[in-house]
Amino acid sequence: MRFPRLIILLAALLALAGCSGQRSVTVIKLAHGLDQSHPVHLAMAYFGERLAAKSGGTMRVDLYSGAQLGSERECVELLQLGGLGMTKVSSSGLEGFAPEFRVFGLPYLFRDDAHRWAALNGPVGQEVLLSAEKRFLRGLCYYDAGTRNFYTVNRRVEKPADLAGLKIRIQESQIALRMVRALGAAATPIAFAELYTALQQGVVDGAENNPPSFHLSRHYELCKYYILDEHTAVPDVLLISTHLWNNFTPQQKNWVQEAADESAVRQRELWGGATEAALAAVRKAGVEIIAPDKAPFRDRVAAMQADVAREQPMIGALARRIEEVRP
Ligand code: GCU
């Protein structure tokens, strides 16, 4: 009996000695609400790869997709409490945490993609990105979420008047609420993960989102019309809890920021193809894609835009600065 015990003790000591020579690994949990084949998820997987490479394996990202750890709002709240390291949400979902993000919910804010990226990557975009830091949320980068378009279960929409009386799901965003009302429909905030059932049960008659999210959420199984009115271009945001960030060494902060920036570049490369593929897939499944004249939509929201700018001067000022950006 004594001999095996000695061996066990020795083995344990050796194992311990082995451990002391190993570097510890900092694991970052990153949770979000999208599907694993979504270009935004693929970009976050790339973020993890880059971070592991830069840190020589001393930092690792564990990804949790599909709202496994909660809705966007719940994940943001977990970051604030320090219970989760990172998340990725739509800017719209941040409106309640940092009002600056409301500016991106304004319809037809960007003239085109070049204008949008010059604004997001320039001083005004970076200021908004860091505006939630006092609320324990540090923005690391923007991801492309394309343009948002209406989709409906069974109403063919070609002009704003066709939206009259429809119940449209929105994100938790007061700007989206005002926009949908200005277009003549009723707005109902619902978490993204609960929307499939809400459409199925007739709680809402439609929603709005970019093509990859419309496709990968399988909402197209229930909604037969997708209307390319391109009312907003609300970017996604990669966030880290300041409870975690503030404990990093300057070197770790650099690695994380660089990996995020590289993932943002990769994500924008993936976006165009993913959008085309999503539109082709839903069309094949029988969805009618309608390309309406955008002018009547733009006209219908003009007064609402002016009201927001007057009532909320900080948002008005940000919108003006964005307008002045020249790519
Ligand atoms: C986009 C965005 C998601 C968001 C979703 C929504 O797809 O990328 O982060 O959850 O819109 O409408 O809720």
mmCIF file of N, CA, C and O and ligand atoms in Angstrom, residues 34 38 40 72 88-90 145 148 169 171 192 208-210 213 236, ligand 1:
data_model
loop_
_atom_site.group_PDB
_atom_site.id
_atom_site.type_symbol
_atom_site.label_atom_id
_atom_site.label_comp_id
_atom_site.label_asym_id
_atom_site.label_seq_id
_atom_site.Cartn_x
_atom_site.Cartn_y
_atom_site.Cartn_z
ATOM 1 N N LEU A 34 -26.647 36.572 -32.383
ATOM 2 C CA LEU A 34 -26.778 36.168 -33.789
ATOM 3 C C LEU A 34 -26.399 34.704 -34.012
ATOM 4 O O LEU A 34 -25.804 34.054 -33.151
ATOM 5 N N HIS A 38 -23.518 33.893 -39.236
ATOM 6 C CA HIS A 38 -23.675 35.325 -39.533
ATOM 7 C C HIS A 38 -22.282 35.961 -39.683
ATOM 8 O O HIS A 38 -21.369 35.628 -38.923
ATOM 9 N N VAL A 40 -21.167 38.667 -38.745
ATOM 10 C CA VAL A 40 -20.731 39.332 -37.510
ATOM 11 C C VAL A 40 -20.154 38.292 -36.527
ATOM 12 O O VAL A 40 -19.152 38.537 -35.858
ATOM 13 N N GLU A 72 -29.774 40.990 -25.879
ATOM 14 C CA GLU A 72 -28.747 42.043 -25.975
ATOM 15 C C GLU A 72 -28.752 42.896 -24.707
ATOM 16 O O GLU A 72 -27.701 43.204 -24.149
ATOM 17 N N LYS A 88 -21.677 41.865 -28.208
ATOM 18 C CA LYS A 88 -21.831 42.599 -29.465
ATOM 19 C C LYS A 88 -23.306 42.890 -29.581
ATOM 20 O O LYS A 88 -24.126 41.973 -29.511
ATOM 21 N N VAL A 89 -23.630 44.168 -29.704
ATOM 22 C CA VAL A 89 -25.047 44.532 -29.806
ATOM 23 C C VAL A 89 -25.240 45.536 -30.942
ATOM 24 O O VAL A 89 -24.274 46.103 -31.454
ATOM 25 N N SER A 90 -26.487 45.758 -31.278
ATOM 26 C CA SER A 90 -26.795 46.818 -32.225
ATOM 27 C C SER A 90 -26.706 48.153 -31.479
ATOM 28 O O SER A 90 -27.081 48.235 -30.308
ATOM 29 N N ALA A 145 -23.620 46.523 -40.224
ATOM 30 C CA ALA A 145 -24.921 45.845 -40.148
ATOM 31 C C ALA A 145 -25.779 46.305 -41.321
ATOM 32 O O ALA A 145 -27.006 46.234 -41.272
ATOM 33 N N ARG A 148 -31.220 48.588 -42.841
ATOM 34 C CA ARG A 148 -32.406 47.887 -42.333
ATOM 35 C C ARG A 148 -33.588 48.151 -43.261
ATOM 36 O O ARG A 148 -33.769 49.268 -43.750
ATOM 37 N N ARG A 169 -42.353 45.156 -35.318
ATOM 38 C CA ARG A 169 -41.410 44.968 -34.203
ATOM 39 C C ARG A 169 -40.226 45.895 -34.384
ATOM 40 O O ARG A 169 -39.691 46.042 -35.495
ATOM 41 N N GLN A 171 -36.416 47.369 -32.241
ATOM 42 C CA GLN A 171 -35.489 47.156 -31.134
ATOM 43 C C GLN A 171 -35.880 48.122 -30.009
ATOM 44 O O GLN A 171 -36.748 48.967 -30.192
ATOM 45 N N PHE A 192 -34.863 40.266 -30.030
ATOM 46 C CA PHE A 192 -34.635 39.591 -31.318
ATOM 47 C C PHE A 192 -34.937 38.087 -31.230
ATOM 48 O O PHE A 192 -35.585 37.515 -32.097
ATOM 49 N N GLU A 208 -38.147 44.746 -39.124
ATOM 50 C CA GLU A 208 -37.192 45.359 -40.045
ATOM 51 C C GLU A 208 -35.788 44.939 -39.640
ATOM 52 O O GLU A 208 -35.477 44.855 -38.447
ATOM 53 N N ASN A 209 -34.991 44.614 -40.629
ATOM 54 C CA ASN A 209 -33.612 44.192 -40.360
ATOM 55 C C ASN A 209 -32.828 44.107 -41.660
ATOM 56 O O ASN A 209 -33.391 44.256 -42.751
ATOM 57 N N ASN A 210 -31.518 43.860 -41.519
ATOM 58 C CA ASN A 210 -30.670 43.706 -42.702
ATOM 59 C C ASN A 210 -30.861 42.290 -43.297
ATOM 60 O O ASN A 210 -31.346 41.389 -42.592
ATOM 61 N N SER A 213 -29.529 39.051 -41.294
ATOM 62 C CA SER A 213 -30.287 38.747 -40.071
ATOM 63 C C SER A 213 -31.698 38.268 -40.394
ATOM 64 O O SER A 213 -32.236 37.396 -39.717
ATOM 65 N N ASP A 236 -23.453 47.728 -35.782
ATOM 66 C CA ASP A 236 -23.262 46.885 -34.602
ATOM 67 C C ASP A 236 -22.032 47.388 -33.855
ATOM 68 O O ASP A 236 -21.135 48.008 -34.463
HETATM 69 C C1 GCU B 1 -29.262 43.325 -36.244
HETATM 70 C C2 GCU B 1 -28.146 43.372 -35.275
HETATM 71 C C3 GCU B 1 -28.455 42.588 -34.026
HETATM 72 C C4 GCU B 1 -29.814 42.951 -33.469
HETATM 73 C C5 GCU B 1 -30.864 42.831 -34.517
HETATM 74 C C6 GCU B 1 -32.237 43.246 -33.996
HETATM 75 O O1 GCU B 1 -29.331 42.063 -36.816
HETATM 76 O O2 GCU B 1 -26.967 42.867 -35.842
HETATM 77 O O3 GCU B 1 -27.475 42.860 -33.083
HETATM 78 O O4 GCU B 1 -30.157 42.099 -32.407
HETATM 79 O O5 GCU B 1 -30.502 43.618 -35.616
HETATM 80 O O6 GCU B 1 -33.016 43.760 -34.765
HETATM 81 O O7 GCU B 1 -32.518 43.053 -32.808
#
